[in-house]
Coordinates of C-alpha atoms in Angstrom, one line a residue:
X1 CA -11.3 -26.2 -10.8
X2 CA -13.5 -29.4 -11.1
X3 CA -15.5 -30.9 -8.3
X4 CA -13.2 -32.9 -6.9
X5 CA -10.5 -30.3 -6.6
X6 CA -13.2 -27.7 -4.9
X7 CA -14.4 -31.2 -2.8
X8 CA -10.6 -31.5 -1.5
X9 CA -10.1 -27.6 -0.7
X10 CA -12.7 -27.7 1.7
X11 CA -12.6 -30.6 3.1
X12 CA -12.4 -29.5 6.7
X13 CA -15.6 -27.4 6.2
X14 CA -17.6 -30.1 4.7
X15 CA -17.0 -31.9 8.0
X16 CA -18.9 -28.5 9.8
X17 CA -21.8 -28.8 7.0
X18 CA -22.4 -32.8 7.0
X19 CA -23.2 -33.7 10.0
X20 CA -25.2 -31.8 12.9
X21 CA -23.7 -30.8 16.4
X22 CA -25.0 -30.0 19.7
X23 CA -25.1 -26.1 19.0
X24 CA -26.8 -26.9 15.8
X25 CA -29.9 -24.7 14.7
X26 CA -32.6 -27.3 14.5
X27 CA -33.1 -25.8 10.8
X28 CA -29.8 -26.4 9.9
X29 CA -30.1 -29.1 6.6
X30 CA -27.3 -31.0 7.1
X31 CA -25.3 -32.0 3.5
X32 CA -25.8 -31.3 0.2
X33 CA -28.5 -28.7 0.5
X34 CA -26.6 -26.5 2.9
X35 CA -23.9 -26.6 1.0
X36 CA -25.7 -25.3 -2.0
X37 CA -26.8 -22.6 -0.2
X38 CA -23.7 -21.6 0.6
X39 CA -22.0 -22.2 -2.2
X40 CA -24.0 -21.1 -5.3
X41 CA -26.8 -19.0 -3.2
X42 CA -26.2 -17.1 -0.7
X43 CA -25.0 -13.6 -2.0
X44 CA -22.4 -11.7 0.8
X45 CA -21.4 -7.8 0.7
X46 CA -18.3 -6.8 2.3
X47 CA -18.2 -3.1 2.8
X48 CA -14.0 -1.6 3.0
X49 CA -11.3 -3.2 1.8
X50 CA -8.3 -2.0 4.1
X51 CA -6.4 -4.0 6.1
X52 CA -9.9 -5.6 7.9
X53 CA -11.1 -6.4 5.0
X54 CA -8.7 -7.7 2.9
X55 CA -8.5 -10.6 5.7
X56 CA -12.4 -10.4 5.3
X57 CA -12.5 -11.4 1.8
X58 CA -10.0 -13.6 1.9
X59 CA -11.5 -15.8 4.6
X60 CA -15.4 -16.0 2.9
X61 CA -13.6 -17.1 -0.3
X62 CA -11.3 -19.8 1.2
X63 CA -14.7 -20.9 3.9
X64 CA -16.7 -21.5 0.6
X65 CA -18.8 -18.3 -0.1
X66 CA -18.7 -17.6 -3.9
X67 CA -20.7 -14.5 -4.8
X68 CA -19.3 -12.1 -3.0
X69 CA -19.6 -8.0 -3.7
X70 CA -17.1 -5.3 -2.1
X71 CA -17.8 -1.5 -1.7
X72 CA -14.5 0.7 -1.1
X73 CA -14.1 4.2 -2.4
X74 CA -10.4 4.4 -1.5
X75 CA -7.9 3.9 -3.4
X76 CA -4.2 1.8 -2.6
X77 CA -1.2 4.5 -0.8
X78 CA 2.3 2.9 -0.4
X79 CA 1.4 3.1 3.5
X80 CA -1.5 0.2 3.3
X81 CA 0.6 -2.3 1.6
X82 CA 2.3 -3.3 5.4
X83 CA -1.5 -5.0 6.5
X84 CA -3.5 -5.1 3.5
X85 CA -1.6 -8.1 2.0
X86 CA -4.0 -8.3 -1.4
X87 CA -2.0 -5.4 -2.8
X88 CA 1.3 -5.3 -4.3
X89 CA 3.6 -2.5 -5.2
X90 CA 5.8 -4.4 -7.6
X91 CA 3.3 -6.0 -9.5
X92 CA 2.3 -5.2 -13.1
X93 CA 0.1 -2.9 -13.3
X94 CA 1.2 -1.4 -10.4
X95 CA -1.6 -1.7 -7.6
X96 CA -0.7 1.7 -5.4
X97 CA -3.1 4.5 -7.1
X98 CA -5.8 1.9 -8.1
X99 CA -9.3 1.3 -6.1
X100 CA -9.2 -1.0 -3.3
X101 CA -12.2 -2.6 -4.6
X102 CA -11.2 -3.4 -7.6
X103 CA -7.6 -4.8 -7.3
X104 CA -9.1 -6.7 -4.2
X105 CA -11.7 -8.3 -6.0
X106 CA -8.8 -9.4 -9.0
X107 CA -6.9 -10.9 -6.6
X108 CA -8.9 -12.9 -5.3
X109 CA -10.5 -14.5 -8.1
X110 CA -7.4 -15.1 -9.2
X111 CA -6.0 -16.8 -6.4
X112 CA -9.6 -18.9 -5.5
X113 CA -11.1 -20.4 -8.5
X114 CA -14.5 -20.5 -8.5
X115 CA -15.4 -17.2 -6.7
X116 CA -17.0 -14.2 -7.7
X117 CA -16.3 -11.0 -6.3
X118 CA -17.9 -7.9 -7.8
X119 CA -16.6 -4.6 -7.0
X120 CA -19.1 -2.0 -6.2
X121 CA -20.9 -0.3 -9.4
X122 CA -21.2 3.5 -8.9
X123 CA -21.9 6.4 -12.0
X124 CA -21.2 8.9 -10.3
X125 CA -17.7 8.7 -10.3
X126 CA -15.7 9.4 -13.5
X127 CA -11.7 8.3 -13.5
X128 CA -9.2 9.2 -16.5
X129 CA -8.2 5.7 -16.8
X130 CA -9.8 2.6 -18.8
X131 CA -11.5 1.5 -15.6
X132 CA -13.6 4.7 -16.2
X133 CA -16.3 5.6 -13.4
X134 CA -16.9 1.6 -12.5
X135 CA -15.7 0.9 -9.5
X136 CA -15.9 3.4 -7.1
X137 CA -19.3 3.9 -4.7
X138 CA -20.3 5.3 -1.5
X139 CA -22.6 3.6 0.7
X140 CA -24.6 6.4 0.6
X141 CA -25.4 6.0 -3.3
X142 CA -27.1 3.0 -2.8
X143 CA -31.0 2.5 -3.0
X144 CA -32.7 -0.5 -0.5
X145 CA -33.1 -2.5 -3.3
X146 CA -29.3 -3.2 -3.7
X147 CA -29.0 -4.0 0.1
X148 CA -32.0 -6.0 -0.5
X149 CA -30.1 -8.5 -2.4
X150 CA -27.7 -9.6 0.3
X151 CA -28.1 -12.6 3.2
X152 CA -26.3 -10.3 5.0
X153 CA -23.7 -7.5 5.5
X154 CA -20.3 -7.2 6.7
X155 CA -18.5 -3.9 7.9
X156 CA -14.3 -3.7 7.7
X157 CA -15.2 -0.2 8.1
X158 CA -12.8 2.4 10.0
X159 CA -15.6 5.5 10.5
X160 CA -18.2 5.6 13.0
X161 CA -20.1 7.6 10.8
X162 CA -20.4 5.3 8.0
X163 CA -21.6 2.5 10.4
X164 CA -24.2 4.3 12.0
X165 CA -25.5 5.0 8.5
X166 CA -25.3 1.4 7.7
X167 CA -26.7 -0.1 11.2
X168 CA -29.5 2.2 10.9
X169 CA -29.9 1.6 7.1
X170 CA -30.6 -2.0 7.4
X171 CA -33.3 -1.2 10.5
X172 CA -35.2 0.8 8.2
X173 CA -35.2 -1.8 6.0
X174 CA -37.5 -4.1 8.0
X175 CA -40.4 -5.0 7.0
X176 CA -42.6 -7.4 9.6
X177 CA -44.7 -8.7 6.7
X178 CA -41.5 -9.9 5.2
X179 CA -38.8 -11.8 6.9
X180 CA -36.3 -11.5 4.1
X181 CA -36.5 -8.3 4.4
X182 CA -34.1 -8.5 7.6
X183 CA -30.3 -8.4 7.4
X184 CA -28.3 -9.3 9.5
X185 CA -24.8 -6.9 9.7
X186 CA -21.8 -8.4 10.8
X187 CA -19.6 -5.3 12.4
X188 CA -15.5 -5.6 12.8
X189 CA -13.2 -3.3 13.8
X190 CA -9.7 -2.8 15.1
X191 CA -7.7 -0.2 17.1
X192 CA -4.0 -1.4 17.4
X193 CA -3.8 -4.7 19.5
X194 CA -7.7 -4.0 20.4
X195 CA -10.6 -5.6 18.0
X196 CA -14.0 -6.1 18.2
X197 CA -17.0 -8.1 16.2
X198 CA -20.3 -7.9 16.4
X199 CA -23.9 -9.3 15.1
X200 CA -26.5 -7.0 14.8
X201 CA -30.0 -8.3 14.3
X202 CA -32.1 -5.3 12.9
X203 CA -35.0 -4.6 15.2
X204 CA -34.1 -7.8 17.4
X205 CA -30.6 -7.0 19.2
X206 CA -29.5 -3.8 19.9
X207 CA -28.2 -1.4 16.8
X208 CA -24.9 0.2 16.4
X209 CA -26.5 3.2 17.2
X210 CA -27.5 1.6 21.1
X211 CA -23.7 1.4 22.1
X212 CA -22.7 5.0 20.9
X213 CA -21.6 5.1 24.5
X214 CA -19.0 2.3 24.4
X215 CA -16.5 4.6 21.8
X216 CA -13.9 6.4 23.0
X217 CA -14.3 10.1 23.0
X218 CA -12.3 12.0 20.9
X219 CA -9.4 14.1 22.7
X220 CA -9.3 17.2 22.8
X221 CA -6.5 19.6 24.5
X222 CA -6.9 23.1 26.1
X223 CA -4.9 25.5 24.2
X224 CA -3.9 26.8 27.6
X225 CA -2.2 23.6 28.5
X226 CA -0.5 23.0 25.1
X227 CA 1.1 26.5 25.0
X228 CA 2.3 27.2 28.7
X229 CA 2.1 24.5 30.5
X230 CA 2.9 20.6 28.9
X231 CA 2.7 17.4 30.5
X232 CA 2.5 14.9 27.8
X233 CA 4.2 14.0 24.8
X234 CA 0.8 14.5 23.1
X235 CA 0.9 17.9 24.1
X236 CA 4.5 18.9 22.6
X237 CA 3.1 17.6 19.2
X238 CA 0.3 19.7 19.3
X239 CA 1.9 22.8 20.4
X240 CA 4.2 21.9 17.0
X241 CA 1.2 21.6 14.7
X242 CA -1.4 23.9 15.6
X243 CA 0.9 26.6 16.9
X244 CA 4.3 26.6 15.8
X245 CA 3.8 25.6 12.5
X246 CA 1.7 28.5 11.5
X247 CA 3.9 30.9 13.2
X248 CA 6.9 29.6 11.7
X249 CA 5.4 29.1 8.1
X250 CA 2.6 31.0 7.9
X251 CA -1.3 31.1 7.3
X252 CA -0.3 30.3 3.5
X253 CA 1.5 27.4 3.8
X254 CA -0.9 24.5 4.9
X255 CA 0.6 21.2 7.1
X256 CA 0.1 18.1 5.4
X257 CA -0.2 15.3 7.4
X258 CA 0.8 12.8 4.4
X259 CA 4.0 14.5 3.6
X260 CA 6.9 12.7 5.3
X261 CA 8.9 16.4 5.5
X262 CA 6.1 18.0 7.0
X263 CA 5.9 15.2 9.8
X264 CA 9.4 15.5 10.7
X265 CA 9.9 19.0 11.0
X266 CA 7.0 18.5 13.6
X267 CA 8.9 15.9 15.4
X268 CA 12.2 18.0 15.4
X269 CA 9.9 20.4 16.8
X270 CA 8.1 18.6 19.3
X271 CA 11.1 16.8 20.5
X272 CA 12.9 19.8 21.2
X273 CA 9.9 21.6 23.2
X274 CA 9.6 18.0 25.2
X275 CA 13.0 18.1 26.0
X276 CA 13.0 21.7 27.2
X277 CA 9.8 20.6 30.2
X278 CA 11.6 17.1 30.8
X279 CA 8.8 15.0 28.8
X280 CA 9.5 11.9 27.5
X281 CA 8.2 9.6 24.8
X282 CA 8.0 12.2 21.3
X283 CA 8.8 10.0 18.9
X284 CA 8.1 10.2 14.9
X285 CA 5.4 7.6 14.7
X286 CA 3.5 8.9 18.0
X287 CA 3.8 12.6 15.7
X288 CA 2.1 11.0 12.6
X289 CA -0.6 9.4 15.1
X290 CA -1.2 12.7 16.9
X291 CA -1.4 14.8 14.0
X292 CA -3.0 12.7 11.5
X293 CA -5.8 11.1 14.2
X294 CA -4.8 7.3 13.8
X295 CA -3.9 4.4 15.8
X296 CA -1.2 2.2 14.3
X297 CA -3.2 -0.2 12.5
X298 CA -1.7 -4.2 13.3
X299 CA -2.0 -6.5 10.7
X300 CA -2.2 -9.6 13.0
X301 CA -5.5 -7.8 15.1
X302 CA -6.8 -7.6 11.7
X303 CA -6.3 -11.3 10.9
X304 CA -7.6 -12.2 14.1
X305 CA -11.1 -10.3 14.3
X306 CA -11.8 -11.0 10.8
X307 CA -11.1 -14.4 11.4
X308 CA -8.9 -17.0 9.9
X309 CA -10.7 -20.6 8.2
X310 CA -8.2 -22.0 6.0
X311 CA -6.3 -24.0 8.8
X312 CA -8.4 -24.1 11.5
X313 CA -12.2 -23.9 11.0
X314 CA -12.7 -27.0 12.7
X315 CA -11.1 -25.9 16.2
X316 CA -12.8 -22.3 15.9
X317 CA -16.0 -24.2 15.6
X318 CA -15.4 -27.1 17.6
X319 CA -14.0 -24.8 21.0
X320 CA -15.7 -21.7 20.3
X321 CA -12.8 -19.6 21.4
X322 CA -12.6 -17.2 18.5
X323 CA -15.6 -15.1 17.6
X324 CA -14.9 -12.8 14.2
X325 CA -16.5 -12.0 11.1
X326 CA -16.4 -14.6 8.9
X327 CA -17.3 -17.5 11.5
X328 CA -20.4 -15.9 12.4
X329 CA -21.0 -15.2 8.7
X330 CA -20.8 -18.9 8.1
X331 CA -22.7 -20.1 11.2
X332 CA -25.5 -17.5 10.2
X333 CA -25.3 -18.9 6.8
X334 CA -25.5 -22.3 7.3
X335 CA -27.3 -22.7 11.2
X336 CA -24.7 -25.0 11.7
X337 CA -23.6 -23.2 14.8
X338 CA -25.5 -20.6 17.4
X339 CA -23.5 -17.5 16.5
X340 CA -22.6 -14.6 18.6
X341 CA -25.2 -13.0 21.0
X342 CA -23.6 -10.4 20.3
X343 CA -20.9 -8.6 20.9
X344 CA -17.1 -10.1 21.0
X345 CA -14.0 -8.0 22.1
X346 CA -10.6 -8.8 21.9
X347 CA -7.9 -7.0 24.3
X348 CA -4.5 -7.5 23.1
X349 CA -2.5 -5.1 24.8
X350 CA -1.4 -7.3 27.9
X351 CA -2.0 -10.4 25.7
X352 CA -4.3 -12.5 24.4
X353 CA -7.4 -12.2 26.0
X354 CA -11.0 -11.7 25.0
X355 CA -14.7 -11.8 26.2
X356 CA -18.3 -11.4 25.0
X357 CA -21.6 -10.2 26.0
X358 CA -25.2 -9.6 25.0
X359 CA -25.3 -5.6 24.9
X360 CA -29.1 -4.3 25.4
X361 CA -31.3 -2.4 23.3
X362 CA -31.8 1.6 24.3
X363 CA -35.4 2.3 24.4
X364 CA -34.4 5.9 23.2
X365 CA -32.0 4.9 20.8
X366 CA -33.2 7.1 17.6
X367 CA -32.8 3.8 15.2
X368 CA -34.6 0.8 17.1
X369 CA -35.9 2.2 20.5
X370 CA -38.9 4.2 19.2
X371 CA -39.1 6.3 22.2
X372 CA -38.0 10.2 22.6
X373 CA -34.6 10.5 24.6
X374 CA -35.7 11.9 27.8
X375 CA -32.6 15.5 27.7
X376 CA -33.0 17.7 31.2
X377 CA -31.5 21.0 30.8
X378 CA -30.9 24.3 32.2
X379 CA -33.1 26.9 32.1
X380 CA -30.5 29.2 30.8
X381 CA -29.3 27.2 27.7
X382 CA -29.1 28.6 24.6
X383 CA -30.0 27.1 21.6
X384 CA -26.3 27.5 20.4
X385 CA -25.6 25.8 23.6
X386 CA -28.1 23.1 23.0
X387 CA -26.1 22.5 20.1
X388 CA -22.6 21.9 21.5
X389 CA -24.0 19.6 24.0
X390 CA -25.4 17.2 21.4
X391 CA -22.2 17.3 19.7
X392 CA -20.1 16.6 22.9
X393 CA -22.8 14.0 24.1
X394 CA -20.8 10.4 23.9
X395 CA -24.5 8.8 23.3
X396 CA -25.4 11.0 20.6
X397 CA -22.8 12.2 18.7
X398 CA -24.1 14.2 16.0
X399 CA -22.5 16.3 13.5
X400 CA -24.1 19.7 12.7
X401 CA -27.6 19.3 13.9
X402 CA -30.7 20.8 12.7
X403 CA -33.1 22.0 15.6
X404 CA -36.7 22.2 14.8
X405 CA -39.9 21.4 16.8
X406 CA -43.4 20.4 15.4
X407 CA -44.3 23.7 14.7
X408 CA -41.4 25.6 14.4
X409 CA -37.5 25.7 12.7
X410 CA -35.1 26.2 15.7
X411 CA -32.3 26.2 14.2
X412 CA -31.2 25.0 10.2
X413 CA -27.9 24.3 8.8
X414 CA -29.3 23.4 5.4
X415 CA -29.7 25.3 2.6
X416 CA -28.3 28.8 3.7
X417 CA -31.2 30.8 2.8
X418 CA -32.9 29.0 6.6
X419 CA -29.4 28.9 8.1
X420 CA -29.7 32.8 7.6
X421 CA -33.3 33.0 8.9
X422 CA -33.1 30.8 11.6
X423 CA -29.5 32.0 13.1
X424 CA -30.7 34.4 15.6
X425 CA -32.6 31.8 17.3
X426 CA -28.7 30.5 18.3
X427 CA -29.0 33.0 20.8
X428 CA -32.7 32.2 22.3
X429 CA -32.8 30.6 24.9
X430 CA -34.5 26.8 24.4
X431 CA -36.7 27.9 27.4
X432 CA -38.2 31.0 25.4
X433 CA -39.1 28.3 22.6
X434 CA -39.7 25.3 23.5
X435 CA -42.4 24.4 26.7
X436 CA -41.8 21.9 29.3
X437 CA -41.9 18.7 28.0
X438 CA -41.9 19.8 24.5
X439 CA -40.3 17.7 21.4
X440 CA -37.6 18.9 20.0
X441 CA -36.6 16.5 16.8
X442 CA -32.7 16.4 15.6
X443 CA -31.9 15.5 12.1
X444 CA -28.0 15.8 10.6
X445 CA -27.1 14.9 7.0
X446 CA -24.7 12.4 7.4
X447 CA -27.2 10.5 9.2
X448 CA -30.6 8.4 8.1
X449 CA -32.5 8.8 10.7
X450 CA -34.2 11.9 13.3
X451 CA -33.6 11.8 17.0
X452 CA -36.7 13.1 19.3
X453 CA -35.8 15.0 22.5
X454 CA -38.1 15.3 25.5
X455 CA -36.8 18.5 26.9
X456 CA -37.5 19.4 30.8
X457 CA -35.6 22.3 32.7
X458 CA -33.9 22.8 35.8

């Protein structure tokens, strides 16, 4: 593509990046050199590429952004190709059983000259193919001086886990003597006809980790309920999978939730159980989404909250009506916008509405608040007890906790030989070992960072 070809595809955003407007950062360098910038400097890194974002790297390539890197360490099932439109299943090679990352990062280049996007680089995965061990990478693998690289982040993810990591990643990264060192993350996500973006200062708007509380809570349902006495369709299902289908087939024979067969003969199941207690609404789909954990993924929620700039950049910017990923990547970019303060949510299940709000740092938030998270319990909890309730906590949320206090191990998951010599404290209780007032600090694996408890009994 020569100049005046890449001149004439964006047009439309040249209009944005030559001339200032009255929500203009006063930095913002209106012309030639913000368009450098954003063309053959600033460096972007996308992390997923399902069905959030495909759209994602679509929309930075076609709003100008030409070194772009994408992390994924899935790889392409029949089932995506409905929403994640930058894979095919009649193409040559085939795409379905090759990394996201990869054929992502083909097809764009190939459809948007002039763009770079590298896949992620990881050696510790080794495929029997001649794309070898290349491609694939985990978040997790990465060192601060990759994420060090990047004007900033954006998450298509679909686990909590991973963006907590990531939100609390980039806070550690922070250096006051160097303000390069911040990044900011731009956070998407989607949950049917429900979407949501974010922008997340580190260390100057609240973290991912401060709105832990905002998440739905997993559902859980009594066994009680599920075997004697059903109300819901939900309930049906579950009697099917976590009941029937070992009686039926046996401990030996394990359900799996991606085999088509296996998800019928729980529909045929539950339908017939909902029939007999004159429920309503089993239906195969609601089966797969019970059993397998999901919420049908829409494509057009996608489009939407990862934002669309090939069309219609200059209404987005010009009304402000749609916040997403890649318009706040570009306004943060370029200043040539104020961007989103910071949180934007879309509600599509009556129609099209959306709002935003500022949401407020957590002074006890274990990433950016700095102080100990004030926990009043019983005098009678146990340390096993302890445990559940920071599981079940909706503003914690931690997965397999290690207990310990600054001058003893309460409790260690990690390695087994202190799981073994710390497991009869499960059945202490905290009062025995732990004073009024005293610090309890939390630390998990799958997370970066240590939570601090200030423990007081009633």
């Amino acid at each position: 593509m020569n100049e005046t070809d890449w001149q004439d595809r964006y047009y439309d955003v040249d209009q944005i990046l030559n001339t200032a407007g009255p929500r203009t950062d006063p930095e913002f360098l209106a012309g030639d050199g913000v368009k450098d910038f954003l063309r053959n400097k600033a460096k972007i890194l996308v992390i997923g590429a399902g069905g959030l974002g495909c759209e994602i790297l679509a929309n930075l390539a076609l709003t100008g952004f030409k070194d772009i890197h994408v992390i994924d360490m899935d790889t392409i099932d029949v089932s995506n190709l409905n929403r994640q439109f930058l894979f095919r299943h009649a193409s040559l090679p085939k795409d379905v059983g090759r990394p996201k990352a990869i054929v992502a990062a083909e097809f764009i280049m190939n459809r948007v000259s002039g763009v770079k996007v590298t896949p992620c680089v990881s050696l510790d995965f080794l495929l029997v193919s001649h794309e070898s061990f290349r491609y694939y990478g985990k978040i997790q693998d990465k060192d601060d001086e990759y994420y060090l690289q990047f004007n900033l982040v954006i998450c298509g993810l679909d686990s909590v886990e991973a963006r907590r990591w990531m939100s609390a990643t980039l806070v550690n990264l922070v250096d006051p003597e160097n303000p390069e060192s911040l990044k900011p993350l731009i956070d998407g996500g989607t949950e049917g006809f429900k979407g949501q973006a974010r922008v997340i200062l580190p260390t100057v708007t609240s973290c991912y980790e401060c709105s832990l509380d905002m998440l739905n809570k997993p559902t859980a349902f009594p066994i009680c309920t599920i075997a004697n006495t059903p109300r819901l369709p939900e309930h049906c299902i579950e009697w099917a999978s976590v009941l029937e289908w070992p009686r039926v087939h046996g401990l030996d024979k394990k359900l799996d939730n991606d085999d088509p067969e296996h998800i019928t003969w729980l529909y045929t199941i539950a339908a017939a159980r909902a029939k007999e207690f004159n429920i309503d609404g089993v239906t195969w789909s609601l089966t797969q989404g019970v059993v397998k954990n999901i919420i049908p993924a829409i494509a057009s929620t996608n489009a939407i909250i990862a934002g669309s700039f090939a069309l219609r950049i200059t209404l987005l910017f010009t009304y402000g009506s749609l916040a997403s990923c890649c318009n706040e990547a570009f306004k943060i970019a370029t200043s040539s916008a104020a961007y989103l303060n910071n949180y934007f949510m879309l509600i599509g299940t009556e129609g099209v509405y959306s709002y935003t709000f500022e949401h407020e740092k957590r002074n006890d938030c274990p990433v950016c608040g700095g102080e100990a998270l004030e926990l009043s319990i019983s005098s009678e909890l146990t340390v096993e007890e302890l445990i559940e309730l920071l599981v079940e906590r909706q503003d914690v949320q931690i997965k397999k906790p290690s207990l310990s206090t600054p001058t003893m191990q309460l409790y260690l998951q990690a390695p087994p030989e202190l799981e073994k010599a710390t497991r009869p404290n499960l059945q202490k209780k905290v009062k025995e070992l732990v004073p009024q007032q005293g610090e309890i600090t939390v630390t998990s694996r799958s997370l970066p960072f240590s939570l601090s408890l200030s423990i007081s009994y009633t």
